[in-house]
XYZ file of C-alpha atoms in Angstrom:
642
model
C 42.144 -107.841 21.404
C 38.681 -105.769 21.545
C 36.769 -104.683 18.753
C 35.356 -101.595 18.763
C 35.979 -97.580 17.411
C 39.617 -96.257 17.875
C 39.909 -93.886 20.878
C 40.497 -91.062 18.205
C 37.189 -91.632 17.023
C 35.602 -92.089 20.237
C 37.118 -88.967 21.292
C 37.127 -84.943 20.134
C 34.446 -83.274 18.362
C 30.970 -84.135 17.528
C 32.120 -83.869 13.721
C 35.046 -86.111 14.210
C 33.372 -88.483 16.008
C 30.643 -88.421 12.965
C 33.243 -88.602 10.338
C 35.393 -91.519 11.856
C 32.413 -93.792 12.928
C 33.178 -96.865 11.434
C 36.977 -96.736 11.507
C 38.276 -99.886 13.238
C 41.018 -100.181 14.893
C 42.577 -102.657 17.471
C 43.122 -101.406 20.935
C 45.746 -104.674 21.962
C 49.154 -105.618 21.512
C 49.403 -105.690 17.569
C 47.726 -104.126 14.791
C 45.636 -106.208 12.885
C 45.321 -105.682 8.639
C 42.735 -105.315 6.477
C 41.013 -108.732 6.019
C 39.230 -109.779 2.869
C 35.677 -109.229 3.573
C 33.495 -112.112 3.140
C 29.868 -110.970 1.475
C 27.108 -112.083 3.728
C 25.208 -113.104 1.175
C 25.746 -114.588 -2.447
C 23.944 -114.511 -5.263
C 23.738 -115.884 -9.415
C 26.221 -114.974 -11.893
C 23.120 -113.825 -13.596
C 22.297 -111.622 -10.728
C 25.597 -110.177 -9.855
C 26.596 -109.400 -13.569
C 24.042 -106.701 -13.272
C 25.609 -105.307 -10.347
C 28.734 -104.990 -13.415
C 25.949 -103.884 -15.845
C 25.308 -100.783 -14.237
C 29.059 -99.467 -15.257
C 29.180 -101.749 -18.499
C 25.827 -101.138 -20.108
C 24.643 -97.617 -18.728
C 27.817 -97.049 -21.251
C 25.037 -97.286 -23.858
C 23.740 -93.597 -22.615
C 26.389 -92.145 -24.365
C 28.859 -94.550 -26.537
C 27.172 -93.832 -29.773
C 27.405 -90.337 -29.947
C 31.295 -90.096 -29.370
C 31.405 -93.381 -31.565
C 29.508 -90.907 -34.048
C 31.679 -87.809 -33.242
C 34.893 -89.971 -33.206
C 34.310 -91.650 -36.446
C 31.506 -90.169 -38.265
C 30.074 -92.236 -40.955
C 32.366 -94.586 -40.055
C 31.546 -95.474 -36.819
C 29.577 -98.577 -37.239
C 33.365 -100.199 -38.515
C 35.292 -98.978 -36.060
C 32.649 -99.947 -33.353
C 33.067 -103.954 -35.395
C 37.152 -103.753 -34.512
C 35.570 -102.143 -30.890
C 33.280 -105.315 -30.666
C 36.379 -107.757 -32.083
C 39.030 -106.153 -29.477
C 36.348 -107.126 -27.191
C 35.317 -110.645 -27.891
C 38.793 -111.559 -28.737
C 40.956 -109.684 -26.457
C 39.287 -108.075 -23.503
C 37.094 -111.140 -23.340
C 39.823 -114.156 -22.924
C 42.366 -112.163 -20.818
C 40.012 -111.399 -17.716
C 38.478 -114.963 -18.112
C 41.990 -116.051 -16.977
C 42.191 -112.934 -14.713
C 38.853 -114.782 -13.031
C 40.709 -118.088 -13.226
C 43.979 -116.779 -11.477
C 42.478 -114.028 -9.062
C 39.179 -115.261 -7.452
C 39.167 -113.009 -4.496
C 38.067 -109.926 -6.368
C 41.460 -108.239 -6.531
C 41.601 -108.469 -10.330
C 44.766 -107.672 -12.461
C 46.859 -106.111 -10.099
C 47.206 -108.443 -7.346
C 48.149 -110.923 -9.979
C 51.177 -108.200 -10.903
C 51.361 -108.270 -7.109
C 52.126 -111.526 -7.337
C 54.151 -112.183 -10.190
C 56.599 -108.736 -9.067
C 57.524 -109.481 -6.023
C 58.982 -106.760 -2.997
C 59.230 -102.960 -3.911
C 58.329 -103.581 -7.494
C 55.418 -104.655 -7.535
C 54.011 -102.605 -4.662
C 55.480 -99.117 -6.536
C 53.588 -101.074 -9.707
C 50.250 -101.332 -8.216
C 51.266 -97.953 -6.834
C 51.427 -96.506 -10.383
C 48.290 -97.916 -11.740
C 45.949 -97.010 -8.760
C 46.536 -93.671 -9.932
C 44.779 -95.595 -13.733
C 42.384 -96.939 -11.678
C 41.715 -93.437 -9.979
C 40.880 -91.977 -12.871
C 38.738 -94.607 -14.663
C 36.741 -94.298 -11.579
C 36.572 -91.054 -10.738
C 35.906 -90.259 -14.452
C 33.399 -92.558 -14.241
C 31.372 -90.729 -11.374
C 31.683 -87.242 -13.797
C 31.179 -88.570 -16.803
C 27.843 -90.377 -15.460
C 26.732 -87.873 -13.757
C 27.258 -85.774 -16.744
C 25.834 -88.206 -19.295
C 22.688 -87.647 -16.683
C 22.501 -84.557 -16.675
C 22.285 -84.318 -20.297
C 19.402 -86.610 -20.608
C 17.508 -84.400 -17.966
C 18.168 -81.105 -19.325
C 17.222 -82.071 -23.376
C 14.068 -83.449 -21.861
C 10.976 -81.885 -23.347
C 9.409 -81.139 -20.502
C 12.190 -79.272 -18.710
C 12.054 -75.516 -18.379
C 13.993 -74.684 -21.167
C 15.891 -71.758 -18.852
C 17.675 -74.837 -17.663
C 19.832 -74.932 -20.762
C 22.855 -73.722 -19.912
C 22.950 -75.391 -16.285
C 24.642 -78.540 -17.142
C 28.065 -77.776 -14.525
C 25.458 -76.937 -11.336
C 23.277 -80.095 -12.270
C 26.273 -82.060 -12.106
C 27.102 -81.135 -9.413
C 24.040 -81.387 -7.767
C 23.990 -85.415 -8.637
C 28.061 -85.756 -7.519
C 26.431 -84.212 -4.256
C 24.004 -86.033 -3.664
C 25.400 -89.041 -4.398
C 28.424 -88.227 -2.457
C 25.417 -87.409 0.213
C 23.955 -90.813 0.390
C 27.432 -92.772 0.813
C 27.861 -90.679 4.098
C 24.467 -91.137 5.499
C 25.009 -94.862 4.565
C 24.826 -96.953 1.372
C 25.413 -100.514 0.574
C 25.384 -102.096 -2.867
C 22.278 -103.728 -3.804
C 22.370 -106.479 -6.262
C 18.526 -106.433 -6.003
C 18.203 -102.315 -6.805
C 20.978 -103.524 -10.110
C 18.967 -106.251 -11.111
C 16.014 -103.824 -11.195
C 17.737 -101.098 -13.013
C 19.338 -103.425 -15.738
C 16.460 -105.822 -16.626
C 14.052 -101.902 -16.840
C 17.061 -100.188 -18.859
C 17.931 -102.816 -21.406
C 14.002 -103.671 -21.897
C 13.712 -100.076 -22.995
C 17.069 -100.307 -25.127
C 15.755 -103.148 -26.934
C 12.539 -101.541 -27.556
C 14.504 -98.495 -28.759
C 16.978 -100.260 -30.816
C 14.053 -101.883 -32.474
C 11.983 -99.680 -33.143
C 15.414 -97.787 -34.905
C 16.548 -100.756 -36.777
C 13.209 -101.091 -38.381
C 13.227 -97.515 -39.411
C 16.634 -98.187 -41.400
C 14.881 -101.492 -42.925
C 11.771 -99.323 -43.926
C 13.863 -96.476 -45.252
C 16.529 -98.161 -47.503
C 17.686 -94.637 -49.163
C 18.942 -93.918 -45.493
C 21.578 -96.931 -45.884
C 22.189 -95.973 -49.422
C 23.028 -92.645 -48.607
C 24.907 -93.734 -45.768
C 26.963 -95.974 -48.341
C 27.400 -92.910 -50.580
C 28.880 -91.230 -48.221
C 31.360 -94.200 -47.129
C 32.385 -94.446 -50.680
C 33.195 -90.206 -51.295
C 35.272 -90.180 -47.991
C 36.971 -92.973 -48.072
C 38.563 -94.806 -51.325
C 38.454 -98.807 -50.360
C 37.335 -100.991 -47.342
C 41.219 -101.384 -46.472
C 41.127 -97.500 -46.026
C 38.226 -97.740 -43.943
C 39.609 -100.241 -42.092
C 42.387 -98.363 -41.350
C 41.234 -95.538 -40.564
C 38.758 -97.366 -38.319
C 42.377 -98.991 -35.979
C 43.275 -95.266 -36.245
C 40.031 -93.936 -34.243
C 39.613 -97.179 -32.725
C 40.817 -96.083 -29.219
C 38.349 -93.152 -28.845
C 35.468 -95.830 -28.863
C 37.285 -97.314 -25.633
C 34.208 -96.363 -23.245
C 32.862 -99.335 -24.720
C 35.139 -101.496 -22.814
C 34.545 -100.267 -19.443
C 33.089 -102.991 -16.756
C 35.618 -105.692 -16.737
C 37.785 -104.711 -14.250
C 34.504 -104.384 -12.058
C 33.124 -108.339 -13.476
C 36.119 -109.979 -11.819
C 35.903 -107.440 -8.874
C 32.692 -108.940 -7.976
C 33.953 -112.488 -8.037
C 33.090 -113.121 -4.346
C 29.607 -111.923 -4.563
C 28.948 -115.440 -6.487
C 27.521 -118.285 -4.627
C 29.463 -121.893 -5.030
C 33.156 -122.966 -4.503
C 36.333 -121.682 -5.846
C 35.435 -123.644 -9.037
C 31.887 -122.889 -9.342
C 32.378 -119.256 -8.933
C 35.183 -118.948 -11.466
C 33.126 -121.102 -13.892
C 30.043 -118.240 -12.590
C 32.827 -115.418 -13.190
C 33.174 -116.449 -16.867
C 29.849 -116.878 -17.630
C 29.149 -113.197 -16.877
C 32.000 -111.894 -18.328
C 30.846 -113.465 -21.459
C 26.964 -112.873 -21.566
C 27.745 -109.306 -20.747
C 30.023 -108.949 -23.038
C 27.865 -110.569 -25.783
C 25.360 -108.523 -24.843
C 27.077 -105.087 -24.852
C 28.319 -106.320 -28.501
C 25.276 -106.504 -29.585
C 24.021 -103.503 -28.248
C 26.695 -101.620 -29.543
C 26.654 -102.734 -33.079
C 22.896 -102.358 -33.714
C 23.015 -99.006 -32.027
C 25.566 -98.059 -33.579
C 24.383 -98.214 -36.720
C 21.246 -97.253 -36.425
C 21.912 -93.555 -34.460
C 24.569 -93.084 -37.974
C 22.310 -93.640 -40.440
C 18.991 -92.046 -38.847
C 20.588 -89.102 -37.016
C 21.742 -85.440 -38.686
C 25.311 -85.679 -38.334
C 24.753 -81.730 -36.893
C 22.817 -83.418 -33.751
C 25.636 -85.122 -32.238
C 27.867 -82.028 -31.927
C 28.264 -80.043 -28.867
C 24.562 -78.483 -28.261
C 23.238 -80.851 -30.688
C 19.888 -82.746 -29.770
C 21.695 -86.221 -29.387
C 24.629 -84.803 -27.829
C 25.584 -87.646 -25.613
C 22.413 -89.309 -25.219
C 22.051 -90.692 -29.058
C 19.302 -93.393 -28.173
C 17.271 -91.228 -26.190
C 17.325 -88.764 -29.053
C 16.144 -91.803 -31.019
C 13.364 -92.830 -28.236
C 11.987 -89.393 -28.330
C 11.380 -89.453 -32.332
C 10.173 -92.406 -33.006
C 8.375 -93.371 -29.459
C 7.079 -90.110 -28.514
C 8.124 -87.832 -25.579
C 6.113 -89.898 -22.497
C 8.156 -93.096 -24.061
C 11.317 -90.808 -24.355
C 10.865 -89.863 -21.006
C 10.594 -92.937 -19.033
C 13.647 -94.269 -21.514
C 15.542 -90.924 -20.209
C 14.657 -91.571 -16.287
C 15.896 -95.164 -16.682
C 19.044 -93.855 -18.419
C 19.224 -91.346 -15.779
C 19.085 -94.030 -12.823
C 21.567 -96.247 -14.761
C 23.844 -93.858 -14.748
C 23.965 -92.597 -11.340
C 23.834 -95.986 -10.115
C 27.319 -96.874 -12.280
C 28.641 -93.188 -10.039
C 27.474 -95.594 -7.038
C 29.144 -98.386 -7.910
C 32.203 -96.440 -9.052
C 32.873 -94.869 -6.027
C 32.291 -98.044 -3.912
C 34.875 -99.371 -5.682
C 37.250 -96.319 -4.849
C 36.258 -97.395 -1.314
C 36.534 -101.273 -1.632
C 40.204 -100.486 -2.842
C 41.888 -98.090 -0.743
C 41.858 -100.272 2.253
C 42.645 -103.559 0.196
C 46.316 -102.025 -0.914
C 47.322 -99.104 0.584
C 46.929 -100.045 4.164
C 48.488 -103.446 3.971
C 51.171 -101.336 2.678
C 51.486 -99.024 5.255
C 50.661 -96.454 2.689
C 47.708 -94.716 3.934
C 46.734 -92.183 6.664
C 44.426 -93.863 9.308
C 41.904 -91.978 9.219
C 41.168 -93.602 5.223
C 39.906 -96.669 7.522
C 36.395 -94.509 7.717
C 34.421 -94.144 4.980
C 33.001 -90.589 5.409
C 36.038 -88.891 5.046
C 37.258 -90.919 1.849
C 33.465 -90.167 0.529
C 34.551 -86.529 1.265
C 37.535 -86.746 -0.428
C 36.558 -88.194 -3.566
C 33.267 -86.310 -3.803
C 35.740 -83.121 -3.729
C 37.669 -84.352 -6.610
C 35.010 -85.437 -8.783
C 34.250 -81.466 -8.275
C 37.213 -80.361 -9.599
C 37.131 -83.132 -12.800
C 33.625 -81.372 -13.140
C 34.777 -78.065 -13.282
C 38.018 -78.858 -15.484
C 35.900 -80.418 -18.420
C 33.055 -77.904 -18.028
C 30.304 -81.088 -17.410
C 31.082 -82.174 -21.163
C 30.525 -85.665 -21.522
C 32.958 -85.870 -25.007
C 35.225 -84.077 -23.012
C 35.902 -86.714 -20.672
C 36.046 -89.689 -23.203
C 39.608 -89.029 -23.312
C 40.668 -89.232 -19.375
C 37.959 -92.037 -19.106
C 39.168 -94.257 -22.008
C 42.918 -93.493 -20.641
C 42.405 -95.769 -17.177
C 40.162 -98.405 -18.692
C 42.671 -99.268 -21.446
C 45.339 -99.354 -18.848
C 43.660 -101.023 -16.895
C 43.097 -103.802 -19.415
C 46.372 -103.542 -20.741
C 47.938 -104.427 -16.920
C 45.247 -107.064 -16.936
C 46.939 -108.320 -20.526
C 50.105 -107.716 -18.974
C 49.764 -109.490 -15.755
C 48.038 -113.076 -18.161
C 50.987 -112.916 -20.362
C 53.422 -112.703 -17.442
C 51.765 -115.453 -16.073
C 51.679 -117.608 -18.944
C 54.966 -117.147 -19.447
C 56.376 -118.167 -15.784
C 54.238 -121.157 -16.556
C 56.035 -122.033 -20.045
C 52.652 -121.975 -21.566
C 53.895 -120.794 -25.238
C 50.835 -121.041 -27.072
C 48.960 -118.741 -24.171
C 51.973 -116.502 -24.288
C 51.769 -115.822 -27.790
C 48.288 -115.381 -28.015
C 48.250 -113.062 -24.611
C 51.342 -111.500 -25.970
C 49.612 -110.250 -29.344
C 46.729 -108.991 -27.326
C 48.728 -107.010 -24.811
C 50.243 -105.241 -28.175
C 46.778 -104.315 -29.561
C 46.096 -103.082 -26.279
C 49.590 -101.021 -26.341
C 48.526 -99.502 -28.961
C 44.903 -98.194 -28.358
C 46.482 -97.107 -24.892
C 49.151 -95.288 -26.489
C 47.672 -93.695 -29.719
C 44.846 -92.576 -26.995
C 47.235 -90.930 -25.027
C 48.984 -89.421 -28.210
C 45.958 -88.099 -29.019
C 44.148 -86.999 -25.833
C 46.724 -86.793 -23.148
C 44.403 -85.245 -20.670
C 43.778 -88.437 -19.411
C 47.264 -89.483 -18.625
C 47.751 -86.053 -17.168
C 45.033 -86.840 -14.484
C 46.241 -90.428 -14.416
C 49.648 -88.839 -13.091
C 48.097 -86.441 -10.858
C 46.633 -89.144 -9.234
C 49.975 -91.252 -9.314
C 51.998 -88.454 -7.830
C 49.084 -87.864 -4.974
C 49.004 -91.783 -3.726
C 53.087 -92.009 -4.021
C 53.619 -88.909 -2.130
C 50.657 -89.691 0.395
C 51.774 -93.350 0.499
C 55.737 -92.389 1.387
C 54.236 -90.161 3.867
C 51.922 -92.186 5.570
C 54.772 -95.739 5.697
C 57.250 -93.480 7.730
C 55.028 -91.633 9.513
C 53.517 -95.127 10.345
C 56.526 -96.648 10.576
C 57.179 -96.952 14.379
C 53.402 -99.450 14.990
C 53.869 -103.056 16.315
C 53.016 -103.851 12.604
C 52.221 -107.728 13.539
C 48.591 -109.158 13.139
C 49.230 -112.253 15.514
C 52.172 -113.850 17.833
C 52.517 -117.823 18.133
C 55.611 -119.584 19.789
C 55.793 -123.332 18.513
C 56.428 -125.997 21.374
C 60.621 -125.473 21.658
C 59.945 -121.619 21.849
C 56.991 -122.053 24.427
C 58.893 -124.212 26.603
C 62.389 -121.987 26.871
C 59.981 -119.062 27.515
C 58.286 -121.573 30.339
C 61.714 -122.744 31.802
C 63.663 -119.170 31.852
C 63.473 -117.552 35.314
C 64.115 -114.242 33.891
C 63.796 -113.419 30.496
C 66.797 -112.153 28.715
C 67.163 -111.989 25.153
C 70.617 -111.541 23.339
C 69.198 -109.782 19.828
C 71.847 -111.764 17.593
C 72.070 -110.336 13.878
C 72.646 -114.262 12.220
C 75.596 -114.757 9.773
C 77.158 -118.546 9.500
C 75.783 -119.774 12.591
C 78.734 -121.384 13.788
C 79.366 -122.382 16.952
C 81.997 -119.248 17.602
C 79.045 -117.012 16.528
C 77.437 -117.821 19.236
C 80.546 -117.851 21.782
C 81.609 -114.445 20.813
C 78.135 -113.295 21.532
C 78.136 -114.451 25.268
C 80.826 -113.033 25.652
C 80.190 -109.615 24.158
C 77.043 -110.032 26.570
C 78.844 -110.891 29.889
C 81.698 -108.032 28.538
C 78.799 -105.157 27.698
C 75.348 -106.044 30.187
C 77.311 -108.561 32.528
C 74.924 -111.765 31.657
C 75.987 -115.131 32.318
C 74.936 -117.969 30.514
C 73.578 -119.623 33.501
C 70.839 -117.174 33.708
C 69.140 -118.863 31.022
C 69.848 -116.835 28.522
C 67.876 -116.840 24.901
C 69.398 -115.598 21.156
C 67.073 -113.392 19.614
C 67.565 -113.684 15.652
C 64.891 -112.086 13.380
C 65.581 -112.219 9.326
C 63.476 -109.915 6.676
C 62.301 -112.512 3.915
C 60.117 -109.229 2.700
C 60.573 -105.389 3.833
C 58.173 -104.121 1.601
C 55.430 -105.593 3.487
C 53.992 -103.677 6.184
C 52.221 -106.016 8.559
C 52.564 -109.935 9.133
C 52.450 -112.772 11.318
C 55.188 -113.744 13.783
C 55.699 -117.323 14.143
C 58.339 -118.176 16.671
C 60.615 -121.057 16.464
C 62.247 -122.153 19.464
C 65.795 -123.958 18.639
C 68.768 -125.512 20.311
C 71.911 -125.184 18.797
C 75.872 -125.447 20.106
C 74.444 -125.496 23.543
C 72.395 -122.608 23.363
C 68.799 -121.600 22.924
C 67.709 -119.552 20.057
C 64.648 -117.902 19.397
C 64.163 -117.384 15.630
C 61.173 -115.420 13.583
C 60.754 -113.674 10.303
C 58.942 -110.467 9.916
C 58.805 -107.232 7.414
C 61.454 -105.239 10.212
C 63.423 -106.171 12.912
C 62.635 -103.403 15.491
C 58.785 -103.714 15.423
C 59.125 -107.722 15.344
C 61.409 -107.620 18.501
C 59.121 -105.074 20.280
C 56.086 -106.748 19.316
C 57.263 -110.104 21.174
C 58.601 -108.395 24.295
C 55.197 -106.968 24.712
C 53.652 -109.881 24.083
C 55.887 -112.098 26.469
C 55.549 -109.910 29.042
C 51.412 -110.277 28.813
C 51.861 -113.920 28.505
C 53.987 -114.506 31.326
C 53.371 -111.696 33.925
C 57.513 -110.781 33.718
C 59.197 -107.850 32.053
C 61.478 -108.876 29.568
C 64.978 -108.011 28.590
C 66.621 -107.294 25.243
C 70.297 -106.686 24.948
C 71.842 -105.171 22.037
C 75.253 -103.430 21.257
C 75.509 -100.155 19.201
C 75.157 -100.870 15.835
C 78.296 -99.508 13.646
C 78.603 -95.845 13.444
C 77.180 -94.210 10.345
C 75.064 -91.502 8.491
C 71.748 -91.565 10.616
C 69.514 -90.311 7.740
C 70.928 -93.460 6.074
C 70.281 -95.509 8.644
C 66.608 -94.507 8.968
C 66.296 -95.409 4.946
C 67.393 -98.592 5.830
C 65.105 -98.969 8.196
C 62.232 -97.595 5.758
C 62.598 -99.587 2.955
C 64.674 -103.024 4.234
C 63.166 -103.054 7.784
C 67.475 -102.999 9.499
C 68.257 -99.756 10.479
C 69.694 -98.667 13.726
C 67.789 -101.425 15.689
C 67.913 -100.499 19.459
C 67.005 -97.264 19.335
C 64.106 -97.987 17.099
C 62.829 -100.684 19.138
C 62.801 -98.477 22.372
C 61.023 -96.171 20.432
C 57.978 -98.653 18.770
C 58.055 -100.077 22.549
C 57.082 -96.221 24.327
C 54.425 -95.740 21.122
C 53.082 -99.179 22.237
C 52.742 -98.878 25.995
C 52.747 -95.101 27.298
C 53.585 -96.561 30.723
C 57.028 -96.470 31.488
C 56.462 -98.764 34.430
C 55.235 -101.599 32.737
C 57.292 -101.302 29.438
C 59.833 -103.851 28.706
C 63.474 -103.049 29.205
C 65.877 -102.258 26.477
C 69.776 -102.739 26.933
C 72.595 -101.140 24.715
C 76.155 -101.827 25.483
């Protein structure tokens, strides 16, 4: 098979050729799937969990102030249950996400797994659209967050003001702009970004917490105010579960820690054991970050200034930087916030990329033109446009839609453990797993209840990839759909001694010896073929329909007195076609298949069949995948109905 650009990309316009460079596809017998990609280079768990710190911790830019606006003087609680949740739910359940998905395909190819067929394809389906929007609202939100840091910096015009939508923008652009032209994740440019940004958050954090220590009538105020609003610590508590969920942001980046997994260097074992370790320094880190932080931007900051046009709208700490450390300090703390930020849009939409052709394709559920980067980059740049527009640029705003897809996302993570636990009778696991994927129901749930925005977009994005996915598998049904052809020694050999090849397609029941009688029969009755011609059975079974693509493995066997060819594959047509074509290369001959009509019937019903259980009305489908295959009628192989 030869590598190389499809001939739609090598061909038509300048434009198309620009936009499709980079789409593979196989010009030879059978279509090959989309193939893990092995990094070419691997780095420390230290290292790459700063390629997950540039979603997790550039968080920091903006999780106070809607911890602040969520919760008011309550916020440093409910960001303790935030830190708990995390420690003790979040935490454990993608350690044994890392354990039982090492590839980087996280949570859902464990569902994958564990559902089986249709439902767990129309599962992962489902929460792509989640994942969708956790990403997409991650590229707004950012790029928002950014935007606010540059336009409340001192030494911007202030006629900027009111441009925080066209700022936006601009960043989505050009960020958008750079993926086209060409951009590849650097764990070096992370590394950079992390160790600058939490230096300066430390320094920050400091310098705040020292200013709470030096002003005790700050905390005792603070107190005060605790004990008007709220009548005991159970109320507070309470009330703290109750807001809880809004204070979800803080849980973003673990999805992307065990999406990484392959970027660390060692064996399977040593890069789970590398997995784990990042999960947990990060999140110990982010805990800390977020309690101190926390606490410090209630108790020293106006409640006024986190508003909407408020001073630490959205960028709390920087507000903080700028007070205490002057406006040069503030400054550089706002350009690393800045960089942070649109680097977690970078990573966010590489990840958009990274999944598209890891499900959908091997699905058959994507156009082939989402093979090329440039137009997905187009496509996603457009609708992070539209997310801009719909929430006016306001970072609070999206809180909603973005804590929406990372709590499902961790709840399917939860989910997917539990199941797993469970098929595995491990009862204590299941229990424990079990109470975390309720807490999880919950804060997914009462979000929703509360801010269903984000479950609106969610199903957007659901409807979109169902629709587009239906579309694309029956528009796509009719390719080879097989990545490789081998014949064992029995099959190779009846191939080898045939003069002619002639294959009886035989739909197998009992397997009897008068199955295969009648058959000869039916095939000297119909096509006039004796026996002594060498004839071979043809018998393919569907283990799986709702795959798209596989291997064919051939088995040659010899039973009654007659040869049989026997293979498994996701449809009968393709699988048959597939192997004529590639006999016919093989051996220089053109090969014969023989059917009968199939029993009459609805033909809309018998394409469903064919759609989603790979039977169908078989002969004329085969003819059909053969003159897609090979345009030449000449050198096609032959196919018989009687």
């Amino acid at each position: 098979m030869a590598d190389g650009h499809s001939r739609a990309a090598a061909a038509g316009t300048p434009l198309r050729r620009w936009l499709l460079k980079g789409l593979q596809r196989p010009e030879g017998l059978v279509s090959q799937p989309h193939q893990e990609e092995t990094p070419g280079h691997h780095h420390s768990w230290w290292q790459v969990m700063c390629l997950t710190g540039v979603d997790y911790f550039s968080t920091l830019g903006y999780q106070p102030g809607i911890a602040a606006l969520a919760a008011g003087a309550l916020s440093p609680v409910a960001t303790l249950l935030l830190v708990a949740l995390t420690l003790f739910g979040a935490l454990p359940t993608y350690r044994a996400v890392a354990a039982q998905s090492p590839n980087g395909l996280g949570s859902l190819s464990m569902l994958e797994r564990l559902l089986p067929g249709w439902r767990g394809k129309l599962l992962v389906l489902f929460l792509l659209g989640f994942v969708a929007t956790a990403f997409i609202v991650t590229i707004t939100l950012s790029a928002a967050d950014a935007t606010a840091h540059i336009l409340h910096n001192p030494f911007v015009p202030h006629a900027l003001a009111g441009w925080q939508v066209p700022v936006t923008l601009v960043l989505i652009a050009a960020l958008g702009g750079v993926f086209l032209v060409g951009f590849s994740e650097a764990i070096s440019i992370a590394v950079v970004l992390v160790a600058i940004y939490l230096s300066l958050n430390v320094v920050v954090v400091a310098t705040a917490v020292h200013r709470v220590l030096a002003n005790p009538e700050r905390v005792e105020g603070w107190q005060n105010a605790l004990a008007v609003d709220y009548s005991s610590p159970i109320a507070m508590v309470a009330v703290s579960l109750y807001v809880m969920p809004k204070l979800a942001l803080g849980l973003s980046g673990f999805e992307t820690g065990v999406a990484v997994m392959p970027l660390i260097k060692g064996q399977l074992t040593e890069r789970i054991k590398g997995a784990r370790k990042l999960l947990t320094t990060a999140a110990l880190i982010m805990s800390i970050f977020l309690i101190t932080s926390s606490f410090a931007t209630t108790v020293l900051i106006p409640p006024e200034e986190f508003a909407e046009g408020g001073s630490a709208n959205g960028r709390a700490l920087a507000y903080l930087a700028h007070l205490y450390l002057g406006d040069w300090f503030g400054t550089a703390y706002d350009l690393s916030t800045i960089a942070i930020l649109w680097f977690a849009g970078a990573s966010a939409l590489a990840g958009l990329l990274n999944i598209v052709p890891r499900y959908l394709p091997r699905y058959g559920m994507a156009p082939d033109w989402t093979r090329a980067i440039r137009p997905m980059v187009l496509v996603f740049t457009g609708i992070a446009f539209l997310i801009t527009f719909i929430f006016d640029a306001e970072v609070d705003a999206q809180g909603g839609a973005y804590a929406t897809g990372v709590l499902a996302l961790i709840l399917s993570a939860a989910i997917a453990v539990t199941l797993s636990a469970w098929t595995r009778r491990q009862i204590k696991a299941v229990l424990v797993f079990g109470l975390i994927t309720l807490v999880f129901s919950y804060a997914t749930v009462a979000n929703i209840i509360e801010r269903p925005d984000g479950l609106v977009i969610a199903l957007l994005f659901v409807v979109a990839i169902v629709v587009v996915s239906l579309i694309s598998r029956a528009t796509r049904s009719t390719e080879l759909r097989v990545t490789h052809i081998s014949l064992d020694n029995h099959a190779r050999r009846f191939i080898n001694e045939a003069g002619e090849i002639y294959l009886i397609a035989n739909e197998p029941h009992t397997r009897d010896a008068k199955e295969y009688i009648d058959k000869a029969r039916e095939a000297w009755a119909l096509h006039r073929l004796r026996t002594s011609e060498g004839l071979l059975f043809l018998e393919v079974t569907i283990p799986d329909a709702s795959e798209f693509a596989g291997e064919l493995r051939v088995t040659g066997e010899e039973r009654h007195g007659f040869r049989i060819l026997r293979m498994q594959s996701t449809t009968v047509a393709n699988a048959i076609a597939a192997l004529l074509l590639y006999l016919r290369d093989q051996t220089g001959k053109t090969p014969h298949v023989y059917f009968h009509w199939a029993a009459e019937g609805n033909p809309i019903g018998a394409l469903l069949r064919y759609l989603v259980f790979g039977g169908g009305d078989i002969p004329p489908l085969t003819r059909e995948v053969l003159r897609q295959a090979e345009p030449n009628p000449d050198a096609r192989p032959i196919v018989h109905v009687g």
